XYZ file of C-alpha atoms in Angstrom:
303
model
C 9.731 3.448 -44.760
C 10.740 5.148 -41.495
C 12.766 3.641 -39.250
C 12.092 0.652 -36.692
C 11.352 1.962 -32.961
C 13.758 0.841 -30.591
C 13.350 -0.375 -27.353
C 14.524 2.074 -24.602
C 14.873 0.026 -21.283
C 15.365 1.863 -18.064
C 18.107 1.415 -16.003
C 18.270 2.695 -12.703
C 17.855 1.124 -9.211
C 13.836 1.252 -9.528
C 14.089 -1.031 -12.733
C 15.707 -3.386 -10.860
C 13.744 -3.524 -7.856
C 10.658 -3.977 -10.126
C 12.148 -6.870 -10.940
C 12.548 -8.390 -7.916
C 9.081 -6.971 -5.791
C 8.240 -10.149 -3.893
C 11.524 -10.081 -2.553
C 11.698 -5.918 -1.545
C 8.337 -6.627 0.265
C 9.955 -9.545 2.033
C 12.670 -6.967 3.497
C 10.437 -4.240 4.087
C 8.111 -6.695 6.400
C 11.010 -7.934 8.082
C 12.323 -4.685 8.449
C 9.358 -3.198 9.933
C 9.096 -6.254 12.299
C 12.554 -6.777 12.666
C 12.772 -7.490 16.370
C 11.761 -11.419 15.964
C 12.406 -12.380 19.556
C 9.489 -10.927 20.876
C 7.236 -13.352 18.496
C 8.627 -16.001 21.172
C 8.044 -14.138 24.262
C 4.878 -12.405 23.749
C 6.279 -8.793 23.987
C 5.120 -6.068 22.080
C 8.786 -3.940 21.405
C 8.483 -0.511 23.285
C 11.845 1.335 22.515
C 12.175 4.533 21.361
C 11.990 3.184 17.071
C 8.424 3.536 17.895
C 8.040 7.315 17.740
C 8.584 6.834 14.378
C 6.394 6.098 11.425
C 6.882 2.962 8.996
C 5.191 4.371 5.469
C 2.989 0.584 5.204
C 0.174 -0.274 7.002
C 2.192 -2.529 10.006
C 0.089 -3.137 13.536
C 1.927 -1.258 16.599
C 1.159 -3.681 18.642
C 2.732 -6.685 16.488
C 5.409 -8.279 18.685
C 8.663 -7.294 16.271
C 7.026 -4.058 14.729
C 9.871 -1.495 14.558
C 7.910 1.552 14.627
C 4.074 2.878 14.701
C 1.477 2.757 11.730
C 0.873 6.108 10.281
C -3.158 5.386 10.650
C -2.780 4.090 14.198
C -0.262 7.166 15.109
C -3.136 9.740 13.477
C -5.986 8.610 15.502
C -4.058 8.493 18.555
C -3.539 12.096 18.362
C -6.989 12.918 16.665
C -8.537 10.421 19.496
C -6.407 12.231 22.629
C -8.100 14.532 25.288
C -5.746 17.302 24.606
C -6.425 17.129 20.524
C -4.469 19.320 17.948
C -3.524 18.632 14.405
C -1.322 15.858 13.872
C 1.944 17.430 12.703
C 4.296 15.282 12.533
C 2.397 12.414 11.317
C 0.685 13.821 8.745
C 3.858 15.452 7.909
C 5.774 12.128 7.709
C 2.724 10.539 5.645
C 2.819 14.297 3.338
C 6.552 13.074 2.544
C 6.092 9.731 1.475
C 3.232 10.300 -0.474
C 4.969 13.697 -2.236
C 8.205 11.446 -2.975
C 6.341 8.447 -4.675
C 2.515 7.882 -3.828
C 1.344 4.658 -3.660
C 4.463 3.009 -4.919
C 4.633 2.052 -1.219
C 1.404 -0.078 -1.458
C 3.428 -1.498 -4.150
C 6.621 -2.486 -2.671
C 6.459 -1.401 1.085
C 3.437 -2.600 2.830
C 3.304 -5.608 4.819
C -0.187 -6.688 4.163
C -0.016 -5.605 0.527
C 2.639 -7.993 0.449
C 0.254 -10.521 2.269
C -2.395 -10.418 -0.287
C 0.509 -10.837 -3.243
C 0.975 -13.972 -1.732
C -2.628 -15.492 -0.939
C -3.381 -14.359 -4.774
C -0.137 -16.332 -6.041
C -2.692 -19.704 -4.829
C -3.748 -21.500 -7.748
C -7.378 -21.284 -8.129
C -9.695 -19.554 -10.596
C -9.371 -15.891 -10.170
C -11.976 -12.943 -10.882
C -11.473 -8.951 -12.599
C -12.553 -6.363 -9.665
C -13.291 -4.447 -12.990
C -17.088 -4.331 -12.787
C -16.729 -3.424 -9.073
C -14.656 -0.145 -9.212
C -17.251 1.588 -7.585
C -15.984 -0.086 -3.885
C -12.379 1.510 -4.462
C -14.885 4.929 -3.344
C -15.550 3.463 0.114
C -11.787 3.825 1.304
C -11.784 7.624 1.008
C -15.256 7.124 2.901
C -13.574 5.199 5.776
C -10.190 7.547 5.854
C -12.705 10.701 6.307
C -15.222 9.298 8.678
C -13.422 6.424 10.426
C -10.037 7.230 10.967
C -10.497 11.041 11.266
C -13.979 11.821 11.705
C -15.170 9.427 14.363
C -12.121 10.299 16.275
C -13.100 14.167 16.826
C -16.351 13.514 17.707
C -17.155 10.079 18.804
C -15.447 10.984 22.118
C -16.035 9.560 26.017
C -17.004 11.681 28.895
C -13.364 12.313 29.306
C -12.468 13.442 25.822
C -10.943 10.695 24.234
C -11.627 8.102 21.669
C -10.529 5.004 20.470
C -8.634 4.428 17.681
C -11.714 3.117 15.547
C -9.718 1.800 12.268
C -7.480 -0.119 14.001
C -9.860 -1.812 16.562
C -12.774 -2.659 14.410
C -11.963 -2.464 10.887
C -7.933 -3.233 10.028
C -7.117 -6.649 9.794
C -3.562 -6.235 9.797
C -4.006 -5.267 13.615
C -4.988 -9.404 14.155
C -2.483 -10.773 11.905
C 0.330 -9.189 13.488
C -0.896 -8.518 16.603
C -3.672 -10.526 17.988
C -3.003 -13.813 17.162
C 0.685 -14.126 18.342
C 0.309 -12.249 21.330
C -2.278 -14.995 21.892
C -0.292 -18.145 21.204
C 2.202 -17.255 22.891
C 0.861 -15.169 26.050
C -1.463 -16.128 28.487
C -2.974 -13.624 30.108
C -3.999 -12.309 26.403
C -5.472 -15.581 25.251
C -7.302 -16.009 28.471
C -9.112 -12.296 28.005
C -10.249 -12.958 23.967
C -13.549 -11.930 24.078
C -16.208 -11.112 21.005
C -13.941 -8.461 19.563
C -11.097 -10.732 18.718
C -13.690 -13.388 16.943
C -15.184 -10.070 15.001
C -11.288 -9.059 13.760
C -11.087 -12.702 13.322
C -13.963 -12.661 10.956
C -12.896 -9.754 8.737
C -9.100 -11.078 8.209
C -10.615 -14.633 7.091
C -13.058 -12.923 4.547
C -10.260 -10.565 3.443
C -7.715 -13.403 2.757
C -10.345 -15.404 1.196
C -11.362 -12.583 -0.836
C -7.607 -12.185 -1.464
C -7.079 -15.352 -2.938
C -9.654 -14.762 -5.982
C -9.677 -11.399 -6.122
C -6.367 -8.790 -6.236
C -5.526 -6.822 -3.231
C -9.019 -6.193 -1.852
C -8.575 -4.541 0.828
C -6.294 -1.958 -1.206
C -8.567 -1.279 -3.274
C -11.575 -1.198 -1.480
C -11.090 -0.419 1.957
C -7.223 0.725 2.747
C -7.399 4.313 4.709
C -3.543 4.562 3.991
C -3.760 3.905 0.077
C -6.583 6.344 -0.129
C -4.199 8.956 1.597
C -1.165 8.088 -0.318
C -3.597 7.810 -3.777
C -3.852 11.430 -3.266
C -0.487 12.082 -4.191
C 0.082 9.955 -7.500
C -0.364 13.225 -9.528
C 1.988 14.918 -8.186
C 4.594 13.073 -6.734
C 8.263 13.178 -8.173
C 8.302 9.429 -8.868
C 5.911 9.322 -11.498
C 5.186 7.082 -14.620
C 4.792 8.455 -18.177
C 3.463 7.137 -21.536
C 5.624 8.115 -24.806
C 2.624 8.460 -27.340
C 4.521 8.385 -29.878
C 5.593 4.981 -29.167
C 2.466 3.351 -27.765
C 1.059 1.250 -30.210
C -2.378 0.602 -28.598
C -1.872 -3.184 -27.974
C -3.592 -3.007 -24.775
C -1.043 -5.308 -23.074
C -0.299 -3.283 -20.300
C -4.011 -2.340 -19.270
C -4.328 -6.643 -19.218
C -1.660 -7.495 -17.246
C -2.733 -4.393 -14.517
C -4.482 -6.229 -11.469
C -5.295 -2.580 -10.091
C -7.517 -1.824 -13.315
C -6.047 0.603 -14.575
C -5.184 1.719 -17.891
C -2.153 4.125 -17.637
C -2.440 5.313 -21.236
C -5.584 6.914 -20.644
C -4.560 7.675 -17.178
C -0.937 7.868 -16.149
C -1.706 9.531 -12.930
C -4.656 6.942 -11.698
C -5.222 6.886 -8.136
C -5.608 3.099 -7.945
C -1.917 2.693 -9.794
C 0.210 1.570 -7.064
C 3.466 1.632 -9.071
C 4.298 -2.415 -8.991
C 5.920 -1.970 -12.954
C 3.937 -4.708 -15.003
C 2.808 -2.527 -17.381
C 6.297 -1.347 -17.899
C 7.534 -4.706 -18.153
C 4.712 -5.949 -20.528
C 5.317 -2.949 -23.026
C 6.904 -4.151 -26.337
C 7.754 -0.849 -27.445
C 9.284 0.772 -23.878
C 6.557 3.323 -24.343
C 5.967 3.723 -20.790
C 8.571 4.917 -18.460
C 9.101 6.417 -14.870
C 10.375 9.919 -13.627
C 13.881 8.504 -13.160
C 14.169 7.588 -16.841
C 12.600 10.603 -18.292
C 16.073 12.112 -18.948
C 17.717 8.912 -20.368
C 14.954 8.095 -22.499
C 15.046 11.785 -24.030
C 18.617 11.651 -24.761
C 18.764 8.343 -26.471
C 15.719 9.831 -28.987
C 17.946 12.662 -29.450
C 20.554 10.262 -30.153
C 18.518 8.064 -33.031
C 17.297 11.354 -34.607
C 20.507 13.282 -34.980
């Protein structure tokens, strides 16, 4: 008989974040939206933290925000009268997305973090399985929304609106809209049909997100579709140990992204959240930051 496998478990900084991901989104909202007086006064924070990019999807114009959107930021500059490429956002976004894809839907994004919670309601809850052809329409809105519509659906004086963030995100209400509103007149008083449309779409998203994981992640999310792109060949990766796997199928039932990472350890819907690693009996599946460690132990049990 050969010998028993042995359970490698990782152990790095990552493996313990993992297990505590409600609580790292909890910090990373606040500290995006760190500056918590303004929620009282009605003032949107203007200092100079918001040149810079947060990597989640976090409304500018929420009250506390700490810095800009990277999807707000782009179609400012695509949407400008005196247009060129976007270097420095795209740049910033390039980075993220090269160091660890769309592990920042998983543990950095405000309104990721947002839907975690409105699915932890108890009430029956549905697969998204049978509707994986909707995770297409994101790349359809990053392309023709965000970037698209901002080139060429110009005024007479060259400049467009930022079309994501006005008609479709409804982060941009959560954070922004509706506490500018309680708490400042002048706002409230100038709500018109816009703020009841934006109204709509972050009721039927939260509803949605109560039965159904993270739906506008996987459906409609111009950011994740960017940051999606990079899950192949980012540095923080995960990897399957075939030699380990024993096809139990565990970790493609506990993925709410449907996903099966040992037929695809490089999926663009994985957003890097660790279930499956956690749900593996054998420690078959590991990330980059374990590769070495897990190679040396086997070393180890074979000499």
């Amino acid at each position: 008989m050969g010998k028993p496998f042995k359970i490698i478990k990782e152990k790095n900084i990552f493996s313990h974040l993992r297990a505590r991901r409600s609580w790292v989104q909890a910090f990373a909202t606040l500290f995006t939206n760190i500056h918590l007086p303004n929620f009282m006064s009605g003032k949107i924070y203007t200092g100079s933290g918001k040149k810079m990019c947060v990597p989640g999807l976090n409304c500018y114009s929420c009250p506390g925000a700490t810095g800009s959107c990277p999807i707000g930021s782009f179609q400012a500059v695509v949407g400008s009268s005196k247009f060129n490429f976007a270097y420095y956002i795209t740049g910033i976004l390039i980075l993220f997305g090269v160091l660890v894809g769309r592990l920042i839907c998983g543990f950095f994004c405000p309104f990721g973090w947002f839907q975690d919670l409105l699915y932890k309601i108890p009430t029956k809850k549905f697969s998204t399985k049978k509707l994986k052809v909707l995770r297409y329409l994101k790349y359809v809105i990053l392309i023709v929304v965000v970037w698209l519509m901002g080139v060429f659906l110009v005024d007479n004086s060259g400049i467009a609106p930022p079309y994501f963030c006005k008609y479709i995100c409804p982060q941009g209400i959560l954070e922004g809209g509706i506490p500018l509103a309680l708490t400042n007149p002048t706002i409230r008083n100038t709500l018109g049909k816009l703020f009841t449309w934006k109204s709509f779409i972050l009721i039927s998203i939260s509803g949605l997100s109560i039965i159904f994981y993270r739906p506008f992640c996987k459906w409609i999310c111009p950011l994740g579709a960017f940051y999606s792109l990079f899950n192949k060949i980012s540095f923080y990766k995960y990897h399957v140990d075939k030699n380990s796997c024993i096809s139990c199928g565990k970790c493609s039932r506990v993925c709410k992204m449907d996903v099966d990472i040992t037929k695809c350890k490089d999926s663009l819907e994985c957003i890097r959240c660790g279930e499956c690693i956690k749900s593996c009996p054998t420690g078959a599946i590991f990330t980059s930051l374990s590769h070495g460690d897990k190679f040396k132990t086997k070393q180890k049990e074979q000499a």
